[in-house]
Coordinates of C-alpha atoms in Angstrom, one line a residue:
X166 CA 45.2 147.8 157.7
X167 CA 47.3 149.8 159.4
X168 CA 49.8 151.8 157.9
X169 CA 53.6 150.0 157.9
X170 CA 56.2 152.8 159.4
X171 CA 59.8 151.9 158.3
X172 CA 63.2 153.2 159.6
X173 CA 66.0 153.5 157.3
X174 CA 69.7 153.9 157.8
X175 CA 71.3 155.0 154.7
X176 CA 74.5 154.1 154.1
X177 CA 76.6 156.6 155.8
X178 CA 78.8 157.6 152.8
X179 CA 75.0 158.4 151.2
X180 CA 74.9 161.0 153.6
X181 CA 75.8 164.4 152.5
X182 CA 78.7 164.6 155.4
X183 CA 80.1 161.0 154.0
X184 CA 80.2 161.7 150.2
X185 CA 82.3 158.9 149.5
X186 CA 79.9 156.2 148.8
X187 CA 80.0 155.2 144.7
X188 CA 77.7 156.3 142.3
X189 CA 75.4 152.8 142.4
X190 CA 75.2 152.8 146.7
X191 CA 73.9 156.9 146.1
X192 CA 71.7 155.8 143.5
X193 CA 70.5 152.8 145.7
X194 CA 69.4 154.6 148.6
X195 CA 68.2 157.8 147.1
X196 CA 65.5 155.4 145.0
X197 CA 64.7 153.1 147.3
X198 CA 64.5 156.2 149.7
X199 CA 61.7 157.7 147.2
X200 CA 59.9 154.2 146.6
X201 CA 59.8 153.6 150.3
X202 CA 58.1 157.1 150.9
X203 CA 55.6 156.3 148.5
X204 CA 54.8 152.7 150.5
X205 CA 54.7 153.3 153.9
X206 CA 55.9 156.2 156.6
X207 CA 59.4 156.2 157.1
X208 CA 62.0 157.5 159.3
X209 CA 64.9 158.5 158.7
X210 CA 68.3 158.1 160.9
X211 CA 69.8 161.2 161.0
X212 CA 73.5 161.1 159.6
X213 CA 75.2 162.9 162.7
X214 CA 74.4 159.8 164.9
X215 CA 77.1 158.2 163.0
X216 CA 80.3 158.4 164.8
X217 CA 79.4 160.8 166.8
X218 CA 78.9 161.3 170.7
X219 CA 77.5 158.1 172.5
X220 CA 75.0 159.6 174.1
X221 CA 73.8 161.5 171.3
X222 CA 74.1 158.2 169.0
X223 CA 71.8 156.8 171.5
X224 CA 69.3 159.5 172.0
X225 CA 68.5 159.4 167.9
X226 CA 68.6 155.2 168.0
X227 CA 65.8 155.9 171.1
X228 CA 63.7 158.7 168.9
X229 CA 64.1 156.3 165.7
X230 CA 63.3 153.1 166.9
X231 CA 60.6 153.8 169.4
X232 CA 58.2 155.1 166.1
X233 CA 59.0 152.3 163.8
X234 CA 58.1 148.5 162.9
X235 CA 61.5 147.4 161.9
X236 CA 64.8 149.1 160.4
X237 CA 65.9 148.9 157.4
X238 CA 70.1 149.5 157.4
X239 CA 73.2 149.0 155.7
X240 CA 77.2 149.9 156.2
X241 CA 77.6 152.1 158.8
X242 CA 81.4 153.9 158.9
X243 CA 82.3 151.7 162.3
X244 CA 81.0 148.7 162.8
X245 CA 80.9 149.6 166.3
X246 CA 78.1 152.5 165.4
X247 CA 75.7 149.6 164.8
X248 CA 76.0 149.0 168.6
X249 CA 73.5 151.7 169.8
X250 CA 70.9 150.9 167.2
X251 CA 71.1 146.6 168.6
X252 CA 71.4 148.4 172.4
X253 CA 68.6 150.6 172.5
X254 CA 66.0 148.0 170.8
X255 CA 66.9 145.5 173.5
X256 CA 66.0 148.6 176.4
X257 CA 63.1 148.8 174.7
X258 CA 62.0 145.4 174.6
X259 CA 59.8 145.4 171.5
X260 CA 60.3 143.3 168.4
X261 CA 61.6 145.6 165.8
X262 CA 63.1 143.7 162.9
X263 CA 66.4 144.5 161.4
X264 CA 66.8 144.4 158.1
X265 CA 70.7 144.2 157.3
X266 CA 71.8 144.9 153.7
X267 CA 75.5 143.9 153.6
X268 CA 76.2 145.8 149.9
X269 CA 79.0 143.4 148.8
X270 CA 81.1 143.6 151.9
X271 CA 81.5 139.7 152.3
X272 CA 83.5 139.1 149.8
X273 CA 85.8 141.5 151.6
X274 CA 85.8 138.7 154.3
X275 CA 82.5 140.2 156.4
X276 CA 84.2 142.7 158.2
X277 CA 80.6 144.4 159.4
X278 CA 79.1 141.3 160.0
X279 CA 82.1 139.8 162.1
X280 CA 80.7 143.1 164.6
X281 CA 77.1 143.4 164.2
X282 CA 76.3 139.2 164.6
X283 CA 76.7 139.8 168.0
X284 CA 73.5 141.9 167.8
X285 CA 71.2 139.8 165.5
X286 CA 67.9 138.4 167.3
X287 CA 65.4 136.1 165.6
X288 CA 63.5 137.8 163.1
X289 CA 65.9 139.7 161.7
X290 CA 67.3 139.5 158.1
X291 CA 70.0 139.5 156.2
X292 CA 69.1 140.4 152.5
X293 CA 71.7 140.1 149.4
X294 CA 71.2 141.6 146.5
X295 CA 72.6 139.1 144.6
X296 CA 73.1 135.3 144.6
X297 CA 77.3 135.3 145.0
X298 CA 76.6 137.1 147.9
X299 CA 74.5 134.9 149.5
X300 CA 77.1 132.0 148.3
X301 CA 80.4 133.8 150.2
X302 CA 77.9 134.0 153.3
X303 CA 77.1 130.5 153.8
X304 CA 80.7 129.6 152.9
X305 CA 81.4 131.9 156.4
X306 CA 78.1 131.2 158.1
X307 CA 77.0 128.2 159.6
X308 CA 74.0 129.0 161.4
X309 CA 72.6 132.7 162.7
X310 CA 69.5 133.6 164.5
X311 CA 68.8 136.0 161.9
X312 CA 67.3 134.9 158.1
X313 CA 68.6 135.3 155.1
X314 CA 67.2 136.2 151.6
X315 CA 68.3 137.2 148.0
X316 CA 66.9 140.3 146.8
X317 CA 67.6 142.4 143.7
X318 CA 67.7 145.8 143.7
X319 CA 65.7 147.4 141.0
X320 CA 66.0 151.2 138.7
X321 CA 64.1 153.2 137.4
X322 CA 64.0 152.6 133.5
X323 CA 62.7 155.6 132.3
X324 CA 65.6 157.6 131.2
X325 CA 66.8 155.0 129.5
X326 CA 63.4 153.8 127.5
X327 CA 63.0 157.5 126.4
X328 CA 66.7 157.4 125.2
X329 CA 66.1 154.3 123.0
X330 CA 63.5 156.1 121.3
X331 CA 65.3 158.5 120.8
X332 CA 68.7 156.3 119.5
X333 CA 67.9 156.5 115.5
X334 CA 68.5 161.0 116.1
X335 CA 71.5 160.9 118.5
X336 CA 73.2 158.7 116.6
X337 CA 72.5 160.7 113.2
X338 CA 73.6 164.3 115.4
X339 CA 76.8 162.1 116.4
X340 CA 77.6 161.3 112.7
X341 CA 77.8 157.3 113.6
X342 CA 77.1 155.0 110.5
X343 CA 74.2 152.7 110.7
X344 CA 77.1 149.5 109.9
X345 CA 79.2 151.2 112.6
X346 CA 79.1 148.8 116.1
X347 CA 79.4 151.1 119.2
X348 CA 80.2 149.2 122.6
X349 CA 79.2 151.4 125.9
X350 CA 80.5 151.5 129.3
X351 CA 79.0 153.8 131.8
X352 CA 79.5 154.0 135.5
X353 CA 83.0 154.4 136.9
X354 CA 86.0 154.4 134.7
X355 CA 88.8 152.9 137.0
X356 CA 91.3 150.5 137.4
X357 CA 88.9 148.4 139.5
X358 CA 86.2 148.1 136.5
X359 CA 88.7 146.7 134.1
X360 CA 87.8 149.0 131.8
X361 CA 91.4 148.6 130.7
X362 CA 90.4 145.3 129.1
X363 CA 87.2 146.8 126.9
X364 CA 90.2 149.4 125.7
X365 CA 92.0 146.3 124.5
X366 CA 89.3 144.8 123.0
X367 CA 88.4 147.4 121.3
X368 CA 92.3 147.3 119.7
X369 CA 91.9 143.7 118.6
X370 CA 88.3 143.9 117.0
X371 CA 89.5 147.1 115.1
X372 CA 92.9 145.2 114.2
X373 CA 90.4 142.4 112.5
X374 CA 88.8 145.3 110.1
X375 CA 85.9 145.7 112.4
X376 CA 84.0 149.3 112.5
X377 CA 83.8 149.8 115.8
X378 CA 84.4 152.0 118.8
X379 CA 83.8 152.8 122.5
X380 CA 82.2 155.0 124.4
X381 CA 82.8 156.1 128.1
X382 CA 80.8 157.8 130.3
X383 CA 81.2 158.7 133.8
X384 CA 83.1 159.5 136.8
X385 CA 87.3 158.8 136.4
X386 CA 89.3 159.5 139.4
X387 CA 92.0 162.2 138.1
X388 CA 89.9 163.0 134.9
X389 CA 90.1 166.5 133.5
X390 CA 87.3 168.7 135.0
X391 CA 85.4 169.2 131.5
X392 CA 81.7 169.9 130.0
X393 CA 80.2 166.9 128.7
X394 CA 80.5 165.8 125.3
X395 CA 82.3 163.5 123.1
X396 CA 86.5 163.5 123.2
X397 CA 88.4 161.2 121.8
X398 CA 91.2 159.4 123.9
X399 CA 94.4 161.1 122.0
X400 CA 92.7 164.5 123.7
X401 CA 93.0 163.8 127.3
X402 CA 96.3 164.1 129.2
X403 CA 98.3 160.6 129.6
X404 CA 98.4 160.4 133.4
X405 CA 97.4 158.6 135.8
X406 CA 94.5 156.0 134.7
X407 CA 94.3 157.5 131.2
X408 CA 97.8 156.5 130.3
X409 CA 96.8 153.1 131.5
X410 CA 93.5 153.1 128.7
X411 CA 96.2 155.0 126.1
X412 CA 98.9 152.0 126.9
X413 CA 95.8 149.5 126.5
X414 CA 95.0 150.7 122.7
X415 CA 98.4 149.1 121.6
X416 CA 99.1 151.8 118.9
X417 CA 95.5 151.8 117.5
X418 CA 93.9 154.9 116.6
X419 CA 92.8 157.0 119.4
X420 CA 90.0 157.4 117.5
X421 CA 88.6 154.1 118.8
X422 CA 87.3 155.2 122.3
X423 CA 85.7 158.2 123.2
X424 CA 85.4 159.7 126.8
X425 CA 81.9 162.0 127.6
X426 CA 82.9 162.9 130.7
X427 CA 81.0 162.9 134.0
X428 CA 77.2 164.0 133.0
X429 CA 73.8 164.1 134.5
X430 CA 71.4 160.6 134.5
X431 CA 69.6 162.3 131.5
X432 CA 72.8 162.4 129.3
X433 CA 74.1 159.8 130.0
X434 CA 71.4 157.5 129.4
X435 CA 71.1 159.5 126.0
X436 CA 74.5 157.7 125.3
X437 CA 73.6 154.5 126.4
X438 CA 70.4 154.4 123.9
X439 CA 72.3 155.2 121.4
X440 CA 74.9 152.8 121.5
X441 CA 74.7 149.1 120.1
X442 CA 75.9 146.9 123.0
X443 CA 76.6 147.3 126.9
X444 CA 79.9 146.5 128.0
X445 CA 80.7 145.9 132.0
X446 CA 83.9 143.7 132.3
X447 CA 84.6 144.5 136.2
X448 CA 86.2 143.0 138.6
X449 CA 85.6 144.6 141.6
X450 CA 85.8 142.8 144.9
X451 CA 82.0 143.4 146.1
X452 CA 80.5 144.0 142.6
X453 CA 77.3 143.0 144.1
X454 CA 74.4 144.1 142.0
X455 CA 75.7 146.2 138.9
X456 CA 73.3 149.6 138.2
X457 CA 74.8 150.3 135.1
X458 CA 74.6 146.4 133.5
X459 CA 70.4 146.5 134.2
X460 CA 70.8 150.3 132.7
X461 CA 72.4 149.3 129.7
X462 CA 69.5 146.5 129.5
X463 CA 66.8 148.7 129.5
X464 CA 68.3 150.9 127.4
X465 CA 67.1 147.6 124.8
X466 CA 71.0 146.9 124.6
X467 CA 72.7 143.2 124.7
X468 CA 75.4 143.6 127.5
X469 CA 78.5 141.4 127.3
X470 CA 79.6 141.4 130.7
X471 CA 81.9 139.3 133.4
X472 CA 80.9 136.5 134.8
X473 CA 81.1 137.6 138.2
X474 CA 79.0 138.6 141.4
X475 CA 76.0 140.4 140.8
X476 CA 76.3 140.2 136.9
X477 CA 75.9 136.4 137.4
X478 CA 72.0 136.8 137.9
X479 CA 71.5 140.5 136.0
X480 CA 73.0 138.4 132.6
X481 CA 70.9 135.8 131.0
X482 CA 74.0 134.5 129.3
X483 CA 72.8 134.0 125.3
X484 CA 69.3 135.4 125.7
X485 CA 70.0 138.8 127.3
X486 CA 73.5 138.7 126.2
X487 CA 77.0 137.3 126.9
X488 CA 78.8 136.4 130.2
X489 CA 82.3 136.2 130.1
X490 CA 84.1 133.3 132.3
X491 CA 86.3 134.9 134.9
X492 CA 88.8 133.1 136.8
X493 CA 90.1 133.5 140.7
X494 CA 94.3 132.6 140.3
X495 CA 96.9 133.1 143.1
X496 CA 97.0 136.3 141.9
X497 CA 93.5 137.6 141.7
X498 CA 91.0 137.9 139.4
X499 CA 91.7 137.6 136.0
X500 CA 88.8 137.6 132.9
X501 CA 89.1 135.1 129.8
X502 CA 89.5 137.5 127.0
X503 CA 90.0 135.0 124.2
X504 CA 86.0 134.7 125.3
X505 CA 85.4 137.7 125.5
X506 CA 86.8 138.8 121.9
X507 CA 84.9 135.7 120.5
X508 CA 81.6 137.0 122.1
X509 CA 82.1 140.4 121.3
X510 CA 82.8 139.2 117.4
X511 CA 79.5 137.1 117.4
X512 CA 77.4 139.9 118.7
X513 CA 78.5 142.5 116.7
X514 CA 78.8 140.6 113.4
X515 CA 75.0 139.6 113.9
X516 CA 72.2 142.7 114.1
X517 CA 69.4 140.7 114.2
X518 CA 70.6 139.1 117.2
X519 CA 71.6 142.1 119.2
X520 CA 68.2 143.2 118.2
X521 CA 66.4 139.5 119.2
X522 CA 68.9 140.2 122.6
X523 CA 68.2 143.9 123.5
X524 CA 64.4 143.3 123.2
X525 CA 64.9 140.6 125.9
X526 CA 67.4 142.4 128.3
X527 CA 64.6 145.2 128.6
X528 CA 61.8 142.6 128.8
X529 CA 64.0 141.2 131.4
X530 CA 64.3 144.5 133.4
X531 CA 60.7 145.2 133.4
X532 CA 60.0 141.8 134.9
X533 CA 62.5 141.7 137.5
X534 CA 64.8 144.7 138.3
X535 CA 62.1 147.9 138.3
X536 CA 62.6 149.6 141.6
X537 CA 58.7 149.6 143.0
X538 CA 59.4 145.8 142.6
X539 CA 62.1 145.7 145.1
X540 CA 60.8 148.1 147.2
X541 CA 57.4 145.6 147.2
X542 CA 59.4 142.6 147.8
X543 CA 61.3 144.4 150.7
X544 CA 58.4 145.4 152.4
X545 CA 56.8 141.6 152.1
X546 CA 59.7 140.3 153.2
X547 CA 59.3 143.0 156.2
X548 CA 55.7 142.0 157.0
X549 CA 56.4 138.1 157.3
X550 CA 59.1 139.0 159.9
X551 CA 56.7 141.1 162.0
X552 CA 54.3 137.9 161.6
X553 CA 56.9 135.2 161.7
X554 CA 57.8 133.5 165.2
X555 CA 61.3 133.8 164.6
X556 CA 63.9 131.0 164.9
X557 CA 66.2 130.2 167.7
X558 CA 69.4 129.4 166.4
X559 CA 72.5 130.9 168.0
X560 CA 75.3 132.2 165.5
X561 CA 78.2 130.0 164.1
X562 CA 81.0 130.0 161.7
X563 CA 81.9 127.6 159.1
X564 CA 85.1 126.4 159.8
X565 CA 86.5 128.8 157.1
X566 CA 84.5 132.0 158.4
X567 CA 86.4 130.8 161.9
X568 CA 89.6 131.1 160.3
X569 CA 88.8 134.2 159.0
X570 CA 87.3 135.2 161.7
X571 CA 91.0 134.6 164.0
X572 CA 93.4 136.0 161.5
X573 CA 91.6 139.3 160.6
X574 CA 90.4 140.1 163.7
X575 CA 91.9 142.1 166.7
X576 CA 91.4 140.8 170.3
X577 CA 91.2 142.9 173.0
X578 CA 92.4 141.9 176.6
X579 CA 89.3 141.6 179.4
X580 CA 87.4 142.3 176.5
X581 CA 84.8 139.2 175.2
X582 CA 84.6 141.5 171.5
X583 CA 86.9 142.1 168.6
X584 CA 87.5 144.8 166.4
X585 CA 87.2 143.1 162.6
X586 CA 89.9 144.3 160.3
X587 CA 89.0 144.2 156.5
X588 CA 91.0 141.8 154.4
X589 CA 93.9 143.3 152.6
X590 CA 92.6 144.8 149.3
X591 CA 96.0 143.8 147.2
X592 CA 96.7 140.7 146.2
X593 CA 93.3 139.6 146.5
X594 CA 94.3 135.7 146.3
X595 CA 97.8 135.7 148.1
X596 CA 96.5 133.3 150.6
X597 CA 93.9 130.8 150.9
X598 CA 91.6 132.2 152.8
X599 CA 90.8 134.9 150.8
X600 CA 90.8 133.1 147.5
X601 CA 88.5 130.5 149.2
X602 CA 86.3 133.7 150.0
X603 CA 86.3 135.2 146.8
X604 CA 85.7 131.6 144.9
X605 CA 81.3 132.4 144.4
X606 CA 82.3 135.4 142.9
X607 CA 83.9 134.0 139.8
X608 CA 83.5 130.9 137.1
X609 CA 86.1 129.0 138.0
X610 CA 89.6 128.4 139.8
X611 CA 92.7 128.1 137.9
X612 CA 93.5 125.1 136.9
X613 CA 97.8 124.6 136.4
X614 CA 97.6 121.4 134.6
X615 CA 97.3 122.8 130.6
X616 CA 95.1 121.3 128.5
X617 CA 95.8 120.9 124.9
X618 CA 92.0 121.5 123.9
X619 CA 92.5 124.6 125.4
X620 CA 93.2 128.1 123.7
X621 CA 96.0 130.3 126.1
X622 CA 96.3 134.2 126.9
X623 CA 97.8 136.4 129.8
X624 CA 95.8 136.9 132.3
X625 CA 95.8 140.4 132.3
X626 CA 96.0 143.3 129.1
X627 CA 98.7 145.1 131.4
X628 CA 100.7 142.2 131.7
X629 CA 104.1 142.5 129.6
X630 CA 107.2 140.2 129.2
X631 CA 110.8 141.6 129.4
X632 CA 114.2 140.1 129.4
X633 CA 114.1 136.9 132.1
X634 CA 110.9 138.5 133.5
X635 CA 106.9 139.4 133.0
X636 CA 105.2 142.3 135.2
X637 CA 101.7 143.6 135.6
X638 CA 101.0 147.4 135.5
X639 CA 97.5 146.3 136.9
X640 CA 97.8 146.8 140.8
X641 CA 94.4 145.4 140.9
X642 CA 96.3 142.0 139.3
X643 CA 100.2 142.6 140.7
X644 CA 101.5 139.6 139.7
X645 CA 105.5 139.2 138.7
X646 CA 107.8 136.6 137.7
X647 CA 110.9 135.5 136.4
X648 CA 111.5 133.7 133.3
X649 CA 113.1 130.7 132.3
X650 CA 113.9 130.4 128.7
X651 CA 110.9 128.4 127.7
X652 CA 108.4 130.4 130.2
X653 CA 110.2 133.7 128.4
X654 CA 109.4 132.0 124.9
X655 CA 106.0 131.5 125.6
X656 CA 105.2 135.1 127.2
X657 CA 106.8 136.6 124.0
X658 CA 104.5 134.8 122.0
X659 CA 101.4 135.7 123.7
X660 CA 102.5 139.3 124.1
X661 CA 102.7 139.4 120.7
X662 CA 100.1 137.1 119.1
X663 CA 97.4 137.9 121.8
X664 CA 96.6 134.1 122.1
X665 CA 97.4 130.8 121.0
X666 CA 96.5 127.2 121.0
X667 CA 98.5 124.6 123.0
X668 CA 99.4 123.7 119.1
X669 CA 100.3 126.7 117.7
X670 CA 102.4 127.8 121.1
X671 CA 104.6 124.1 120.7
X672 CA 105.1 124.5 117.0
X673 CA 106.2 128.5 117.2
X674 CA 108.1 128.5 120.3
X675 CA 110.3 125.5 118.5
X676 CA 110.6 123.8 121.8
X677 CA 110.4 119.5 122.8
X678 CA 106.3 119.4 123.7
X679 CA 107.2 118.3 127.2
X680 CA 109.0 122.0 128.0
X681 CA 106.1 123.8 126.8
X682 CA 103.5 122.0 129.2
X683 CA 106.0 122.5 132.1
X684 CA 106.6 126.2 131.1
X685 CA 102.9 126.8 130.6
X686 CA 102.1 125.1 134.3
X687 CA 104.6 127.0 136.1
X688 CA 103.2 130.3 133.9
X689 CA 98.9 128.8 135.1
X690 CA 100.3 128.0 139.1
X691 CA 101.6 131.9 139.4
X692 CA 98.4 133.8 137.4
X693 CA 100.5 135.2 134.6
X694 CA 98.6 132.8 132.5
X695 CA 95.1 131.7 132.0
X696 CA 93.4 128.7 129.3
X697 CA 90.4 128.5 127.9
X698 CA 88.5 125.4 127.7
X699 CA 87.0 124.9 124.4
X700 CA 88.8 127.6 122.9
X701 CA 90.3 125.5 120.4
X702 CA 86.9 124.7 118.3
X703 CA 86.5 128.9 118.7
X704 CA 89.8 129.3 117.8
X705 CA 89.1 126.9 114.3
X706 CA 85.6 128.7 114.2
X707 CA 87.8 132.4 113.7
X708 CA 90.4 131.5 111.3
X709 CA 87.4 130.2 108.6
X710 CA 86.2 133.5 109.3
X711 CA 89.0 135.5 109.0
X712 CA 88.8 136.2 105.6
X713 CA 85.5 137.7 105.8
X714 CA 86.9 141.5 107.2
X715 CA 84.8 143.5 108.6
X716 CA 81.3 143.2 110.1
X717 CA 77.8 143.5 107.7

């Protein structure tokens, strides 16, 4: 058979000019890079055909695209730079498949593919690594000549394995006691990850007598440039996002979270594997896969994570671990922490099941998520293109992805394109476009009628009431309001009790039943607030336990 010869267009940031791509889209492309190499010949795009001079752009899209089969591509810095790639392949008038990997850029309202769908032929492909991807497309996409496919990306699970044989030793060098439950996030530490809210978490399991702490590792825009190793939080300056993590402790001991700083994969996997259970509570626009969730997992650690984007299909939710319900309000997205402390409480109250768990997550990862695997199932998907016939279908927006399409787009006169703009990255909800583009992402949508089964929070950890008024210090969640005197009665108590029943807030805030409900709709409608439904029989399910202390 002869041998499959493969172009690939990194990501531009991937490039070493463009070194602005994250940590998971480097990881992505230099593995799949390595597995592809192994599989077939490939080609490389070189990076300065990336906004540079047309007719050099064009000269490398010629020399590329006249050795290979099909093209594998993904976020280019313009969409207009895609334009010499689609171009050149029609001058040359010989099927080459392109194979489009959109890297969680619809949920940011397509702004690639509102450009590059002028380009797609039949037999070309648009894979998604995830299956909330694939849901924002078809709530934007009608029809398009190219296919479309869900495809997960895979790691390499190495580093990690090694590291959990290894977890017994670290953990004795590290001085951590065998009853002692340590929670692990690794990846990025920023405001977009909500690692704020594990901070939190953290406070209210060690305010319940838990022995607990957490552990970060990784890159933190602003962080102290320091060797890696274990530092507790009270020894890193307050500024910037660290005062934010210091804020989120609520006056527990700084003792409680630990930062290792920004370390090779090696150590940090060593960190994971020793840990007890994975933590990833983001809520990033565009979280579209989730490297460090399927890390954590075959690390042989339960991972209590959001449910949201990627994590949605990477979380078996009570076999592999936890998901936690997250919710799209007018003012973004917001996670149900009264879940997540209740998940977080059953998990690390119960070793056998974090064992039962962890086995699974890195049974799981060696079934599904190995990066040979992906690279396999890319290439098949590759060769039934070549072999296909290919449809016929012209493009067409839903009647959403139309709207979206007019307001965040810029016409040109005499010109039949557009230039897409992005949508706005603040106030991710603020109208309803973009909260109807977000919606696959997360569990649910708020609902502003209260339920009195339910059990009620902020929506936010960096949410806090004042005089007549509540504000976020979370400018991934900026939502403000003024205060009535029953809404300011019912933020008080949730700023100080964490989170109440629809019982316990009537009977404390010693208001008529009817005020509460209309305090705590006006609260749900702007996002300050969120319910959980169910909570109630959780919330009866942790007062009998409360007398038990600490874990065993």
């Amino acid at each position: 058979m002869t041998e499959l010869v493969l172009g690939l267009a990194r990501h531009a940031e991937t490039e070493r000019r463009h070194p602005g791509a994250s940590p998971g889209t480097h990881l992505l492309f230099s593995s799949l890079e390595a597995s592809l190499a192994r599989k077939c010949a490939l080609r490389l795009l070189p990076a300065d055909c990336y906004g540079g001079a047309v007719a050099h752009a064009a000269r490398a899209a010629q020399d590329l695209l006249s050795e290979v089969d099909a093209l594998i591509l993904s976020l280019p810095p313009r969409p207009s730079d895609f334009g010499a790639l689609a171009l050149v392949r029609q001058m040359l008038g010989r099927r080459i498949p392109f194979v489009y990997l959109p890297l969680g850029e619809f949920p940011w309202g397509a702004r690639f593919y509102r450009h590059l769908h002028h380009y797609l032929s039949p037999g070309d492909l648009v894979c998604f690594s995830s299956t909330a991807d694939r849901a924002v497309y078809e709530r934007l996409v009608a029809s398009s000549p190219a296919q479309v496919s869900v495809l997960p990306f895979g790691i390499d699970p190495s580093p990690y394995q090694r590291a959990s044989a290894q977890r017994s030793a670290t953990r004795h060098s590290l001085r951590i006691a065998d009853d002692e439950v340590v929670f692990v996030i690794h990846g990025r530490i920023e405001m977009e990850k909500n690692v704020h809210a594990a901070v939190a978490l953290l406070s209210q399991l060690a305010r319940g007598g838990h022995r607990c702490r957490l552990w970060l590792a990784g890159p933190s825009p602003g962080a102290p440039a320091l060797p890696w190793g274990p530092r507790p939080l009270s020894a890193l300056p307050r500024a910037g996002y660290w005062e934010v993590l210091a804020e989120s402790l609520h006056s527990a001991d700084p003792g409680l979270v630990w930062w290792w700083g920004s370390g090779s994969r090696e150590q940090v996997a060593q960190v994971v594997g020793a840990a007890d259970i994975g933590l990833n509570l983001t809520l990033a626009r565009g979280e579209n896969f989730g490297f460090a969730t399927v890390e954590a997992m075959a690390a042989g650690l339960p991972v209590i994570g959001t449910d949201w984007g990627g994590l949605k299909d990477t979380i078996e939710h009570g076999v592999t671990g936890y998901r936690v319900p997250t919710v799209v309000t007018g003012a973004g997205a917001a996670l149900d922490h009264y879940s997540l402390l209740y998940w977080a409480e059953r998990l690390g109250g119960d070793p056998a099941l974090r064992r039962r768990m962890g086995a699974a997550a890195a049974a799981r990862v060696q079934d599904r998520y190995l990066v040979d695997q992906c690279t396999d199932a890319l290439l098949d998907e590759v060769r039934d293109l070549l072999h296909g016939m290919g449809g016929s279908r012209a493009h067409r927006w839903t009647a959403l992805g139309q709207r979206l399409f007019e307001r965040y787009s810029v016409r040109i006169d005499a010109s039949p394109g557009v230039l897409p703009r992005p949508l706005p990255p603040a106030r991710p909800c603020d109208n309803d476009i973009i909260r109807a583009v977000l919606r696959p992402y997360g569990t649910r949508d708020q609902d502003i009628e209260p339920d009195p089964g339910s059990v009620f929070m902020f929506a936010s950890v960096l949410l806090r009431s004042g005089p007549g008024e509540v504000r976020s210090a979370d400018p991934a969640y900026p939502v403000s309001l003024d205060l009535g005197p029953a809404e300011a009665a019912v933020c008080a108590l949730l700023q100080a009790r964490g989170h109440l029943t629809y019982e316990h807030l009537t009977t404390a805030a010693g208001l008529p039943p009817g005020e509460v409900a209309a305090a705590l709709r006006c609260l749900l409608a702007a996002g300050v607030v969120l319910q959980s439904p169910g909570g109630t029989t959780r919330h009866q399910h942790e007062e009998e336990k409360s007398t038990c202390g600490s874990w065993e």
